[in-house]
PDB file of C-alpha atoms in Angstrom:
ATOM      1  CA  MET A   1      -0.146   0.067  -0.256  1.00 59.00           C
ATOM      2  CA  ILE A   2       2.796   2.559   0.460  1.00 56.00           C
ATOM      3  CA  SER A   3       3.520   2.813  -3.425  1.00 55.00           C
ATOM      4  CA  GLN A   4       0.568   3.634  -3.764  1.00 63.00           C
ATOM      5  CA  LEU A   5       0.350   6.828  -5.551  1.00 60.00           C
ATOM      6  CA  GLY A   6      -2.785   9.321  -6.118  1.00 64.00           C
ATOM      7  CA  HIS A   7      -5.166  11.566  -3.915  1.00 74.00           C
ATOM      8  CA  HIS A   8      -7.246  10.215  -1.217  1.00 71.00           C
ATOM      9  CA  LEU A   9     -10.583  11.884  -2.687  1.00 75.00           C
ATOM     10  CA  GLY A  10     -13.082   9.807  -2.745  1.00 79.00           C
ATOM     11  CA  LYS A  11     -11.851   6.843  -0.284  1.00 88.00           C
ATOM     12  CA  HIS A  12     -13.975   5.425   2.906  1.00 93.00           C
ATOM     13  CA  ILE A  13     -12.897   7.641   6.068  1.00 96.00           C
ATOM     14  CA  VAL A  14     -12.554   5.429   9.321  1.00 97.00           C
ATOM     15  CA  PHE A  15     -13.274   8.066  11.670  1.00 97.00           C
ATOM     16  CA  GLY A  16     -12.034   6.932  15.550  1.00 96.00           C
ATOM     17  CA  PHE A  17     -11.904   9.182  18.470  1.00 96.00           C
ATOM     18  CA  ASP A  18     -11.798   9.223  22.743  1.00 95.00           C
ATOM     19  CA  HIS A  19     -14.166  10.747  24.610  1.00 93.00           C
ATOM     20  CA  HIS A  20     -12.451  14.023  24.411  1.00 93.00           C
ATOM     21  CA  GLY A  21     -13.732  13.905  20.720  1.00 93.00           C
ATOM     22  CA  LEU A  22     -17.561  13.330  21.367  1.00 91.00           C
ATOM     23  CA  PRO A  23     -19.203  16.619  22.231  1.00 92.00           C
ATOM     24  CA  GLU A  24     -17.615  17.837  18.309  1.00 94.00           C
ATOM     25  CA  ALA A  25     -17.815  14.134  16.361  1.00 94.00           C
ATOM     26  CA  ASP A  26     -20.418  15.850  14.132  1.00 95.00           C
ATOM     27  CA  GLY A  27     -18.716  18.272  13.161  1.00 96.00           C
ATOM     28  CA  TYR A  28     -15.301  16.879  12.316  1.00 97.00           C
ATOM     29  CA  VAL A  29     -17.914  13.943  10.399  1.00 96.00           C
ATOM     30  CA  ARG A  30     -19.773  17.145   8.649  1.00 96.00           C
ATOM     31  CA  ALA A  31     -16.343  18.302   7.448  1.00 96.00           C
ATOM     32  CA  MET A  32     -15.083  14.577   6.274  1.00 96.00           C
ATOM     33  CA  LEU A  33     -17.922  14.425   3.892  1.00 96.00           C
ATOM     34  CA  ALA A  34     -16.832  16.471   1.816  1.00 94.00           C
ATOM     35  CA  HIS A  35     -13.783  14.044   0.835  1.00 95.00           C
ATOM     36  CA  GLY A  36     -15.411  10.395   1.039  1.00 93.00           C
ATOM     37  CA  ALA A  37     -17.965   8.350   3.164  1.00 94.00           C
ATOM     38  CA  VAL A  38     -17.549   8.131   6.590  1.00 95.00           C
ATOM     39  CA  MET A  39     -17.558   4.818   8.930  1.00 91.00           C
ATOM     40  CA  SER A  40     -16.869   5.396  12.021  1.00 90.00           C
ATOM     41  CA  ALA A  41     -15.039   3.383  14.325  1.00 87.00           C
ATOM     42  CA  VAL A  42     -15.863   4.239  18.050  1.00 87.00           C
ATOM     43  CA  HIS A  43     -17.757   2.024  20.141  1.00 78.00           C
ATOM     44  CA  GLY A  44     -19.185   2.654  24.098  1.00 77.00           C
ATOM     45  CA  GLU A  45     -20.602   5.891  25.376  1.00 81.00           C
ATOM     46  CA  GLN A  46     -16.550   6.593  26.585  1.00 85.00           C
ATOM     47  CA  PRO A  47     -14.734   5.724  23.773  1.00 90.00           C
ATOM     48  CA  HIS A  48     -10.786   5.542  24.503  1.00 92.00           C
ATOM     49  CA  TYR A  49      -7.685   6.160  22.099  1.00 93.00           C
ATOM     50  CA  LEU A  50      -6.239   3.050  22.086  1.00 94.00           C
ATOM     51  CA  SER A  51      -9.710   0.860  20.981  1.00 94.00           C
ATOM     52  CA  SER A  52     -10.579   3.947  18.685  1.00 95.00           C
ATOM     53  CA  ALA A  53      -7.011   3.443  17.166  1.00 96.00           C
ATOM     54  CA  GLN A  54      -7.262  -0.054  16.736  1.00 96.00           C
ATOM     55  CA  ARG A  55     -10.864   0.009  15.053  1.00 96.00           C
ATOM     56  CA  VAL A  56      -9.289   2.646  12.289  1.00 97.00           C
ATOM     57  CA  CYS A  57      -6.562   0.814  11.791  1.00 97.00           C
ATOM     58  CA  GLU A  58      -7.947  -2.742  11.327  1.00 96.00           C
ATOM     59  CA  ARG A  59     -10.722  -0.832   8.874  1.00 96.00           C
ATOM     60  CA  VAL A  60      -7.969   0.835   7.107  1.00 96.00           C
ATOM     61  CA  ARG A  61      -4.634  -1.241   6.826  1.00 92.00           C
ATOM     62  CA  GLY A  62      -4.465  -3.267   3.846  1.00 88.00           C
ATOM     63  CA  ARG A  63      -7.777  -1.433   1.839  1.00 90.00           C
ATOM     64  CA  ALA A  64      -6.348   0.653  -0.934  1.00 89.00           C
ATOM     65  CA  ASP A  65     -10.188   2.280  -1.078  1.00 93.00           C
ATOM     66  CA  ALA A  66     -10.238   3.616   2.720  1.00 95.00           C
ATOM     67  CA  VAL A  67      -8.122   6.005   4.707  1.00 96.00           C
ATOM     68  CA  GLY A  68      -8.065   6.613   8.554  1.00 97.00           C
ATOM     69  CA  VAL A  69      -8.961  10.379  11.003  1.00 98.00           C
ATOM     70  CA  LEU A  70      -7.837   9.890  14.621  1.00 98.00           C
ATOM     71  CA  LEU A  71      -8.745  12.876  16.803  1.00 97.00           C
ATOM     72  CA  CYS A  72      -7.623  12.352  20.117  1.00 96.00           C
ATOM     73  CA  SER A  73      -6.944  15.656  22.574  1.00 95.00           C
ATOM     74  CA  THR A  74      -3.241  16.471  20.946  1.00 96.00           C
ATOM     75  CA  GLY A  75      -3.330  13.551  18.586  1.00 96.00           C
ATOM     76  CA  MET A  76       0.292  12.201  19.617  1.00 96.00           C
ATOM     77  CA  GLY A  77      -1.437   8.921  21.382  1.00 95.00           C
ATOM     78  CA  MET A  78      -3.329   8.139  18.480  1.00 96.00           C
ATOM     79  CA  SER A  79      -0.452   8.732  16.418  1.00 97.00           C
ATOM     80  CA  ILE A  80       1.909   6.695  18.217  1.00 97.00           C
ATOM     81  CA  ALA A  81      -0.773   3.834  18.795  1.00 97.00           C
ATOM     82  CA  ALA A  82      -1.658   3.465  14.986  1.00 97.00           C
ATOM     83  CA  ASN A  83       1.879   3.329  14.256  1.00 94.00           C
ATOM     84  CA  LYS A  84       2.143   0.047  15.952  1.00 93.00           C
ATOM     85  CA  PHE A  85      -0.175  -1.358  13.149  1.00 94.00           C
ATOM     86  CA  SER A  86       1.575  -2.966  10.086  1.00 89.00           C
ATOM     87  CA  GLY A  87       0.604  -1.440   7.102  1.00 90.00           C
ATOM     88  CA  ILE A  88      -0.529   1.921   8.900  1.00 94.00           C
ATOM     89  CA  TYR A  89       1.711   5.218   7.728  1.00 94.00           C
ATOM     90  CA  ALA A  90       0.300   7.635  10.240  1.00 97.00           C
ATOM     91  CA  ALA A  91       1.177  11.589  11.188  1.00 97.00           C
ATOM     92  CA  ARG A  92      -0.168  13.725  13.636  1.00 98.00           C
ATOM     93  CA  CYS A  93      -0.486  16.990  11.782  1.00 98.00           C
ATOM     94  CA  VAL A  94      -1.205  20.376  13.488  1.00 98.00           C
ATOM     95  CA  SER A  95      -1.095  22.241  10.365  1.00 98.00           C
ATOM     96  CA  VAL A  96      -2.188  22.378   6.540  1.00 98.00           C
ATOM     97  CA  ASP A  97       1.687  21.973   5.752  1.00 98.00           C
ATOM     98  CA  ASP A  98       1.985  19.207   8.085  1.00 98.00           C
ATOM     99  CA  ALA A  99      -0.880  17.316   5.925  1.00 97.00           C
ATOM    100  CA  THR A 100       0.646  18.000   2.864  1.00 97.00           C
ATOM    101  CA  MET A 101       3.757  16.626   3.660  1.00 96.00           C
ATOM    102  CA  ALA A 102       2.507  13.379   4.937  1.00 95.00           C
ATOM    103  CA  ARG A 103       0.644  12.856   1.793  1.00 93.00           C
ATOM    104  CA  SER A 104       3.241  14.133  -0.791  1.00 92.00           C
ATOM    105  CA  ILE A 105       6.562  12.715   1.051  1.00 90.00           C
ATOM    106  CA  ASN A 106       5.535  10.170   3.484  1.00 89.00           C
ATOM    107  CA  ASN A 107       1.934   8.613   1.547  1.00 90.00           C
ATOM    108  CA  CYS A 108       0.414   8.610   4.824  1.00 94.00           C
ATOM    109  CA  ASN A 109      -2.962   6.755   4.950  1.00 95.00           C
ATOM    110  CA  VAL A 110      -4.105   8.068   8.980  1.00 97.00           C
ATOM    111  CA  VAL A 111      -3.745  11.187  10.179  1.00 98.00           C
ATOM    112  CA  CYS A 112      -4.483  12.309  13.322  1.00 98.00           C
ATOM    113  CA  LEU A 113      -5.720  15.400  14.884  1.00 98.00           C
ATOM    114  CA  ALA A 114      -5.285  17.303  17.964  1.00 97.00           C
ATOM    115  CA  LEU A 115      -8.875  18.713  19.740  1.00 95.00           C
ATOM    116  CA  ARG A 116      -6.927  21.516  20.939  1.00 94.00           C
ATOM    117  CA  SER A 117      -6.785  23.541  17.653  1.00 94.00           C
ATOM    118  CA  THR A 118     -10.090  24.234  15.823  1.00 95.00           C
ATOM    119  CA  LEU A 119     -12.576  22.290  14.047  1.00 97.00           C
ATOM    120  CA  ASP A 120     -11.727  24.929  11.540  1.00 97.00           C
ATOM    121  CA  LEU A 121      -8.119  24.281  11.180  1.00 98.00           C
ATOM    122  CA  ASN A 122      -8.561  21.094  11.571  1.00 98.00           C
ATOM    123  CA  ALA A 123     -11.534  20.602   8.623  1.00 98.00           C
ATOM    124  CA  ARG A 124      -8.213  22.702   6.233  1.00 98.00           C
ATOM    125  CA  ILE A 125      -5.590  19.537   7.261  1.00 98.00           C
ATOM    126  CA  ILE A 126      -8.655  16.983   6.454  1.00 97.00           C
ATOM    127  CA  GLU A 127      -8.953  18.995   3.458  1.00 97.00           C
ATOM    128  CA  ALA A 128      -4.834  18.966   2.609  1.00 97.00           C
ATOM    129  CA  PHE A 129      -4.742  15.462   3.599  1.00 97.00           C
ATOM    130  CA  MET A 130      -6.812  13.883   1.437  1.00 96.00           C
ATOM    131  CA  THR A 131      -6.475  16.494  -1.835  1.00 96.00           C
ATOM    132  CA  THR A 132      -2.989  16.413  -1.290  1.00 96.00           C
ATOM    133  CA  ALA A 133      -1.351  12.698  -4.510  1.00 92.00           C
ATOM    134  CA  TYR A 134       0.978  11.636  -3.742  1.00 86.00           C
ATOM    135  CA  GLU A 135       3.803  11.060  -6.372  1.00 80.00           C
ATOM    136  CA  GLY A 136       6.192   7.992  -5.715  1.00 69.00           C
ATOM    137  CA  ARG A 137       8.839  10.770  -4.255  1.00 68.00           C
ATOM    138  CA  LYS A 138      11.676   8.986  -1.852  1.00 68.00           C
ATOM    139  CA  LEU A 139       9.889   5.488  -2.971  1.00 62.00           C
ATOM    140  CA  GLU A 140      12.857   3.268  -1.974  1.00 68.00           C
ATOM    141  CA  GLN A 141      12.991   4.868   1.110  1.00 63.00           C
ATOM    142  CA  LEU A 142       9.289   3.995   2.123  1.00 63.00           C
ATOM    143  CA  SER A 143       9.756   0.432   0.866  1.00 63.00           C
ATOM    144  CA  ARG A 144      12.046   0.657   3.212  1.00 67.00           C
ATOM    145  CA  ILE A 145       9.244   0.884   6.063  1.00 65.00           C
ATOM    146  CA  THR A 146       7.658  -2.024   5.462  1.00 69.00           C
ATOM    147  CA  LEU A 147      10.979  -4.256   5.727  1.00 65.00           C
ATOM    148  CA  LEU A 148      11.016  -2.648   9.349  1.00 66.00           C
ATOM    149  CA  GLU A 149       7.773  -3.847  10.559  1.00 67.00           C
ATOM    150  CA  ASN A 150       8.252  -7.006   9.342  1.00 66.00           C
ATOM    151  CA  ASP A 151      11.894  -7.038  10.998  1.00 63.00           C
ATOM    152  CA  MET A 152      13.291  -7.393   8.228  1.00 61.00           C
ATOM    153  CA  ALA A 153      15.493  -4.554   7.616  1.00 53.00           C
ATOM    154  CA  PRO A 154      19.297  -4.724   6.788  1.00 57.00           C
ATOM    155  CA  ILE A 155      21.313  -2.960   9.732  1.00 52.00           C
ATOM    156  CA  GLU A 156      23.103  -0.788   7.596  1.00 57.00           C
ATOM    157  CA  THR A 157      22.276   2.464   7.540  1.00 52.00           C
ATOM    158  CA  PRO A 158      21.346   4.516   4.167  1.00 52.00           C
ATOM    159  CA  ARG A 159      24.723   6.637   3.662  1.00 55.00           C
ATOM    160  CA  VAL A 160      23.444  10.428   3.141  1.00 53.00           C
ATOM    161  CA  ARG A 161      26.017  12.810   1.524  1.00 54.00           C
ATOM    162  CA  PRO A 162      26.170  15.596   4.203  1.00 54.00           C
ATOM    163  CA  HIS A 163      25.122  19.351   3.314  1.00 54.00           C
ATOM    164  CA  VAL A 164      28.265  20.996   4.508  1.00 54.00           C
ATOM    165  CA  LYS A 165      28.559  24.521   2.740  1.00 58.00           C
ATOM    166  CA  SER A 166      32.070  25.263   1.126  1.00 51.00           C
ATOM    167  CA  VAL A 167      34.213  28.235   2.724  1.00 50.00           C
TER     168      VAL A 167
END
């Protein structure tokens, strides 16, 4: 899935949040509906970030037609939990630039948002995440991530030329 080119527009959007997100969940669903069909992955009256992250990731991984949106107070807990699942490439995005880079450079399939940001800002982040296409940048490096997921990556670090200015 990491090599899939294009944008996320029109895909199924699997939405998960913790109990902090309950009061604003409907506003987030409305913001996402402009970009695809929204499926809730929340269970119970007091959803927990770990169970929501698990449900979203289980529904997204291995599917080219689905992406995830996770929401908690800071977005950090959701991001950490989501990235434990193979086939999930989650990014905590607190700006439109973050979302654009998460897609164009790293081909992320899950965006993690902070409730501490406004719904307006997060709606713009969702839009950037959904509409920014991955065009194959860093594909070789991203493919190596799949090896890390399976503990099959070589120990050597790829050589990177240092960026040193001449005097």
